[in-house]
XYZ file of C-alpha atoms in Angstrom:
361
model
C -2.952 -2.825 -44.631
C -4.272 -2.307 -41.354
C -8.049 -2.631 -40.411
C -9.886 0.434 -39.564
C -13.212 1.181 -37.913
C -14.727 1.759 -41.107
C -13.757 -1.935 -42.448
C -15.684 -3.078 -38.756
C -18.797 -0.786 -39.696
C -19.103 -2.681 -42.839
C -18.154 -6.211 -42.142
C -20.907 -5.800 -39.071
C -23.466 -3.622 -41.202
C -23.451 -0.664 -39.257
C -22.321 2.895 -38.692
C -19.008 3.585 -37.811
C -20.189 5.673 -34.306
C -21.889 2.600 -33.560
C -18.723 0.759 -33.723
C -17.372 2.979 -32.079
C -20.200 3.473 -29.035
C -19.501 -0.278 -28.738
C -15.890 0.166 -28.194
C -15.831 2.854 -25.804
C -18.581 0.917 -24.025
C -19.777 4.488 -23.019
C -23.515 4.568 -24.883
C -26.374 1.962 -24.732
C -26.149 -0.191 -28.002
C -29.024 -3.250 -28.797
C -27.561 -6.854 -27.636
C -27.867 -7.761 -31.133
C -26.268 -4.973 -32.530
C -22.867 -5.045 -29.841
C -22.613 -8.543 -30.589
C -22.405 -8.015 -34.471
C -20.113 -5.313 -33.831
C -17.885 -8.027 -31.500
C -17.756 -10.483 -33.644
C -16.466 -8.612 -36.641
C -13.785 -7.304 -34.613
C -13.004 -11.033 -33.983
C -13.046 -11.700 -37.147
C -10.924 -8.792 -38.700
C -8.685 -8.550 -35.425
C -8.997 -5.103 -35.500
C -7.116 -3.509 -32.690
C -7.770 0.127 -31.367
C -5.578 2.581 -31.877
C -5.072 3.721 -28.087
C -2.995 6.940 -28.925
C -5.365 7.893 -31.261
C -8.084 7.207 -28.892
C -6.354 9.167 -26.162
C -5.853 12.078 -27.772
C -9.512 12.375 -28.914
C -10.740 11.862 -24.948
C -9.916 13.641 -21.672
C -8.047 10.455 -21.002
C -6.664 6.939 -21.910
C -7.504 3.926 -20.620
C -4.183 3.775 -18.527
C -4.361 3.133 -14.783
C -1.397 3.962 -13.100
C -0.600 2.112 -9.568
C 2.939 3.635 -7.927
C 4.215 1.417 -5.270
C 7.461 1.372 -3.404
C 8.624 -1.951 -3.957
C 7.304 -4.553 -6.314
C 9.069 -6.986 -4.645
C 7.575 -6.444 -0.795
C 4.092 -8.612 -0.396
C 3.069 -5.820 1.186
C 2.760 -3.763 -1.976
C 2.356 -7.158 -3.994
C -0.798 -7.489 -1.707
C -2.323 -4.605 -2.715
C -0.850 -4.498 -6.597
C -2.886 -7.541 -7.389
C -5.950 -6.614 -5.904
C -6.418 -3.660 -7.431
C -5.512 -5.077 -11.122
C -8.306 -7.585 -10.549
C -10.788 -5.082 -10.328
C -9.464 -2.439 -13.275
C -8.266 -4.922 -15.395
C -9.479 -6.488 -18.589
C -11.042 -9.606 -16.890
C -12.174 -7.525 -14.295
C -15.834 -8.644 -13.515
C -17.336 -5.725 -14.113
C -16.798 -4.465 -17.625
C -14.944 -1.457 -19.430
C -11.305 -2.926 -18.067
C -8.391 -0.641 -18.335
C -4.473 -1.450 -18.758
C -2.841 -1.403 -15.247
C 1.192 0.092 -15.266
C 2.729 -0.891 -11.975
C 5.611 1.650 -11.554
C 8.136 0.681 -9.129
C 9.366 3.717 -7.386
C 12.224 2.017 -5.418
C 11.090 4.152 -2.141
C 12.775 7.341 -4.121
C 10.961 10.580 -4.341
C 12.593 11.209 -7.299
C 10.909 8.424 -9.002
C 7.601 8.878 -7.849
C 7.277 12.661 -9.160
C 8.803 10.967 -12.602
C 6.301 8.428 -12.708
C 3.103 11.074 -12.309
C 4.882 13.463 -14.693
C 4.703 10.372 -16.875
C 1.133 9.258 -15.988
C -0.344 13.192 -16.626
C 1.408 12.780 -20.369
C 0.010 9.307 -20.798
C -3.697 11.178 -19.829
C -3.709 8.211 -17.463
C -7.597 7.238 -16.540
C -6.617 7.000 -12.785
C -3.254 6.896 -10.390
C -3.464 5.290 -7.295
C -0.735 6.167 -5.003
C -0.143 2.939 -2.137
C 2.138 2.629 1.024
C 3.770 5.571 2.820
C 4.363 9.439 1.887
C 7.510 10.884 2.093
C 7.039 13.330 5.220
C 8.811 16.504 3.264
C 7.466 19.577 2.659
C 8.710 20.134 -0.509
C 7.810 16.892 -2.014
C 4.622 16.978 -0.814
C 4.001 20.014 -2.461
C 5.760 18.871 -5.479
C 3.050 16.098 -5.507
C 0.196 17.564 -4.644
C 0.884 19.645 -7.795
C 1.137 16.971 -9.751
C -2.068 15.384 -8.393
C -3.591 18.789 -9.190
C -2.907 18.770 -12.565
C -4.065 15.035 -12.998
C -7.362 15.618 -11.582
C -7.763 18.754 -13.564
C -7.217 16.651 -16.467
C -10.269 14.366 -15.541
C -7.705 11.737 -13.733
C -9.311 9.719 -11.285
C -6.733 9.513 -8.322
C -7.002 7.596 -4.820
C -4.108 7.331 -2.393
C -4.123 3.460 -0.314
C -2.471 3.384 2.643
C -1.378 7.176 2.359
C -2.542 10.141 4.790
C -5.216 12.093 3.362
C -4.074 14.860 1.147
C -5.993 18.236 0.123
C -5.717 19.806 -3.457
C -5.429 23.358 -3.526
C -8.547 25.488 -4.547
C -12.445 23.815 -3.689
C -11.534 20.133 -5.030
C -11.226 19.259 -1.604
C -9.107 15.937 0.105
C -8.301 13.540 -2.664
C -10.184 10.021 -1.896
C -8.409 8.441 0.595
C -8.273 4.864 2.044
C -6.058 5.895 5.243
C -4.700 2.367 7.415
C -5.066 2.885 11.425
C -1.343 2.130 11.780
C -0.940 4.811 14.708
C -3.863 2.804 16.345
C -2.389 -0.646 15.633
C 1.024 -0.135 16.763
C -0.419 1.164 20.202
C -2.575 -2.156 20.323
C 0.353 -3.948 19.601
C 2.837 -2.491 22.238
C -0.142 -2.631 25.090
C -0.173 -6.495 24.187
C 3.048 -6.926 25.422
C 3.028 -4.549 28.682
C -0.054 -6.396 29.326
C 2.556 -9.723 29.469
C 4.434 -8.032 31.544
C 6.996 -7.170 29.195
C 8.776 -3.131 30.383
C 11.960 -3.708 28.247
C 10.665 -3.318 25.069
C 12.642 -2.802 21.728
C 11.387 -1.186 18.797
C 13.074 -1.465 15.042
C 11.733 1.207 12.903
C 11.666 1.795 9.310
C 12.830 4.831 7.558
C 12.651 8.226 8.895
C 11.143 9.728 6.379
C 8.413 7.523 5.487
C 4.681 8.550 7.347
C 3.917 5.113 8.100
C 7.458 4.935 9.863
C 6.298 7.870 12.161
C 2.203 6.715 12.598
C 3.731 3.340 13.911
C 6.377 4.815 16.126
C 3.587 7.293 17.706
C 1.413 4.512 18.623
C 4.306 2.542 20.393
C 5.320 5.880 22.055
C 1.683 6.328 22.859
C 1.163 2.774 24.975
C 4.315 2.856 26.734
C 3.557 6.845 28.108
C 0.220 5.673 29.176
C 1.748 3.304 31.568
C 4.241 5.949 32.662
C 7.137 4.995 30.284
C 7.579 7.814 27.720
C 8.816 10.846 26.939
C 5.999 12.827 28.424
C 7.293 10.808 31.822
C 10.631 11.827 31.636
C 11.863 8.163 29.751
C 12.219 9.634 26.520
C 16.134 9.140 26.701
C 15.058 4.966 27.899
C 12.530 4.940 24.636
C 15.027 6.676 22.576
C 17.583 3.746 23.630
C 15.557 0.806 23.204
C 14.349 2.035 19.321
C 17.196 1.314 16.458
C 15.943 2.906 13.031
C 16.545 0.779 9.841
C 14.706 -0.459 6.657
C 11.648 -2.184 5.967
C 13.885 -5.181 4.599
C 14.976 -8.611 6.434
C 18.740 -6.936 6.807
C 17.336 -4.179 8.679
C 16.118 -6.031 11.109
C 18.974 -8.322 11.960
C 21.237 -5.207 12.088
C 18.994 -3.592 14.062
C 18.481 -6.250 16.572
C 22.104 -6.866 17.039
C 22.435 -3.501 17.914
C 20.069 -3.262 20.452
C 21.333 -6.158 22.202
C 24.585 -4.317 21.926
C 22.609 -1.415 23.646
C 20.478 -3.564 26.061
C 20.699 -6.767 27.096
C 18.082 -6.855 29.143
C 15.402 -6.497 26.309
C 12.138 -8.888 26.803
C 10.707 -8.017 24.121
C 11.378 -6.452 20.202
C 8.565 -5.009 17.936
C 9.547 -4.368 14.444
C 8.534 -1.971 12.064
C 6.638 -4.687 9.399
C 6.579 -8.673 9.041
C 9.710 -8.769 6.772
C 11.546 -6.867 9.594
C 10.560 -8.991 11.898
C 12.219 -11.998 10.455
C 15.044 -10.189 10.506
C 15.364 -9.776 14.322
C 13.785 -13.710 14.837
C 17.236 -14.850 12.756
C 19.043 -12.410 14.903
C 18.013 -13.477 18.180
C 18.809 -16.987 17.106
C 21.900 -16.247 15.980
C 23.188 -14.997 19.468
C 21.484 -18.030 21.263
C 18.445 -16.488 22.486
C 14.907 -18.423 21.927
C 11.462 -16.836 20.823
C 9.443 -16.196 22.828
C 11.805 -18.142 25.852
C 14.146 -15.330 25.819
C 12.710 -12.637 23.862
C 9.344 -12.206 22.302
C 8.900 -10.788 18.576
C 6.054 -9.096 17.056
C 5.606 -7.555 13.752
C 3.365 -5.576 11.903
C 0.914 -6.283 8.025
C 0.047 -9.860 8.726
C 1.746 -10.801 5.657
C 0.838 -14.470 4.237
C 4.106 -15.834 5.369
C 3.451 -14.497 9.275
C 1.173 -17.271 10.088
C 4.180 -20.222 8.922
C 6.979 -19.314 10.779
C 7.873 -20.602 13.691
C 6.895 -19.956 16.018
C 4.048 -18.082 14.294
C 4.397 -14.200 14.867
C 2.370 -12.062 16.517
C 1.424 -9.214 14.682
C -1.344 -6.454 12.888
C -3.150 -7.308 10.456
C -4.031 -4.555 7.684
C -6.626 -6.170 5.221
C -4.540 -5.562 2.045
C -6.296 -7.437 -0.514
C -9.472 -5.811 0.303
C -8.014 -2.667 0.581
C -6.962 -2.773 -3.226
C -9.543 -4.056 -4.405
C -11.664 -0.998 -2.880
C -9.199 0.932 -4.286
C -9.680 -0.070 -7.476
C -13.624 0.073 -7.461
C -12.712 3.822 -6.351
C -10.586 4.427 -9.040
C -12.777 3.141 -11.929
C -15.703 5.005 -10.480
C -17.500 1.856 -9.242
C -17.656 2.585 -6.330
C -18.710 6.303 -4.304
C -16.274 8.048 -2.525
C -16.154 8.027 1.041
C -17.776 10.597 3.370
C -15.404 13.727 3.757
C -12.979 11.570 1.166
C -11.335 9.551 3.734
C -11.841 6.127 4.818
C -9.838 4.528 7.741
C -8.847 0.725 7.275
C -9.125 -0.592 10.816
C -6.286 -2.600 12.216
C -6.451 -6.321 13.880
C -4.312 -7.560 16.729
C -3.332 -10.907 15.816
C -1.585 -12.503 18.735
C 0.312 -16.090 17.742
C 3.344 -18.215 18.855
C 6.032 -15.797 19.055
C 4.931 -13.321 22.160
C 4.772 -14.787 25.683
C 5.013 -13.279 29.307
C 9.215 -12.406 30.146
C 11.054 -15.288 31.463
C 11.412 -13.781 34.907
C 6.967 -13.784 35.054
C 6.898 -17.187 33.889
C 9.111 -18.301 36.282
């Protein structure tokens, strides 16, 4: 027969709200008392009935973490970080069960996975990576969201654009990355080598980080009189190829801007995965990096700093940004002013970008 809080009570000669204060970790009990209570949980390994639990709070202690691809470090990156802090070993105490739900990049999936979460009466949802840029989906969620934090849901969006509820609850928290800012750092790099034929492999079209990263690009090549606003939107529109955020995309995508271009000195890609993509590319058809063409990329992912030669590229601080995250989530942590907090963006410059063959010579 199964153990019950009552069987606890008596085995650690107390009440059974006591037991239950304990539990919940939500009252102050004596250090005495909370470690009788402990060990005759030990010792009858009694086990809390969650649902029951659940249903008798506002909500469980289910954190829900939506990412696009379990499989991309990017997301991995983040994933972990944020489990460390809401998890059960979590240093702080009062861990909750972390459910990493895999959308697959379909919006489909992620309004699934919330309608899911609200039924679950999930503590918190963190939302990571890019938002779909649709109208209707973003409504969709943002009623979904609604309905969470009306529930007493905790939610924070990592590496999302800000997002405003409807009514007086005001922008959800918000840890926003600078990736409009980065990308323009990152394309003034290489005009500052020298470097006019530049070739840019986006991600998806609908994804908001696709179009941030794209806008900075755009942004450092019209300030040195080589973009749309300058009448070489038809040149930019040439030298960028749209693809995934996947090493396929960027061979592809590389081939066909060669195809396009062969005078390109220099390809950007839309992540670090991409990039190694256009490196294998490039070295497929002959071409050296950075002899013939240079490569940059864009997360800093662990593997960016290993290949060879080592790639240039932005680094977005993704451990620490989950692990804020998940102080934000569990309430450790206040909310930033206004709700929204900017990650800043770091150049980091490496092997794989040089000055164009024709400078060097």
């Amino acid at each position: 027969m199964a153990v019950t809080l009552a069987d606890v009570a008596a085995r650690a000669g107390v009440s059974s709200a006591t037991v239950s204060r304990v539990l919940n970790g939500n009252y102050p009990v004596a250090g005495s008392t909370r470690e009788r209570v402990q060990r005759a949980v030990a010792e009858l390994d009694y086990v809390v009935n969650g649902q029951a639990r659940a249903l008798a709070a506002a909500t469980s202690d289910l954190v829900g973490v939506l990412v696009n691809d379990v499989a991309d470090p990017f997301f991995g990156l983040i994933a972990s970080a944020l489990q460390a802090e809401i998890g059960v070993g979590a240093a702080e105490p009062g861990g909750k069960l972390t459910v990493v739900c895999n959308t697959g990049g379909s919006p489909e999936a992620e309004l699934t996975y919330l309608t899911l979460l609200e039924r679950q009466r999930a503590a918190g949802v963190v939302l990571t990576g890019g938002a779909v840029d649709s109208p209707t989906h973003s409504a969709a969620v943002t009623a979904r969201l609604a309905r969470l934090a009306a529930s007493g849901t905790r939610i924070v969006l990592c590496g999302r654009p800000p997002l405003t509820l409807p009514g007086d609850s005001g922008p959800l928290t918000t840890l926003a990355f600078d990736n409009r800012g980065g990308a323009r750092r990152l394309t003034e790099h290489l005009l500052s080598l020298g470097h006019r034929r530049i070739g840019y492999v986006s991600g998806p079209a609908e994804r908001s980080t696709t179009g941030h990263r794209l806008a900075g690009h755009r942004a450092a090549l019209a300030a040195h009189g080589m973009g749309p606003e300058t009448g070489a939107g038809a040149d930019a529109d040439l030298l960028t190829v749209r693809g995934g955020y996947d090493r396929d995309a960027g061979y592809d995508a590389t081939l066909e801007l060669l195809r396009r271009d062969m005078g390109v000195t220099a390809i950007v890609a839309a992540n670090d995965t991409v990039a190694l993509g256009v490196c294998a590319a490039l070295r497929d058809r002959g071409l050296s990096i950075p002899g013939d063409v240079s490569v940059a990329g864009f997360d800093d992912l662990p593997f960016s700093a290993d290949t060879s030669p080592a790639l240039t590229t932005v680094r977005i601080p993704l451990q620490e940004a989950g692990a804020r995250a998940g102080r934000l989530v569990m309430g450790r942590l206040a909310a930033p002013p206004g709700g929204v907090a900017t990650i800043a963006t770091e150049l980091m410059v490496r092997g794989s970008t040089a000055p164009p063959a024709t400078s060097r010579s």
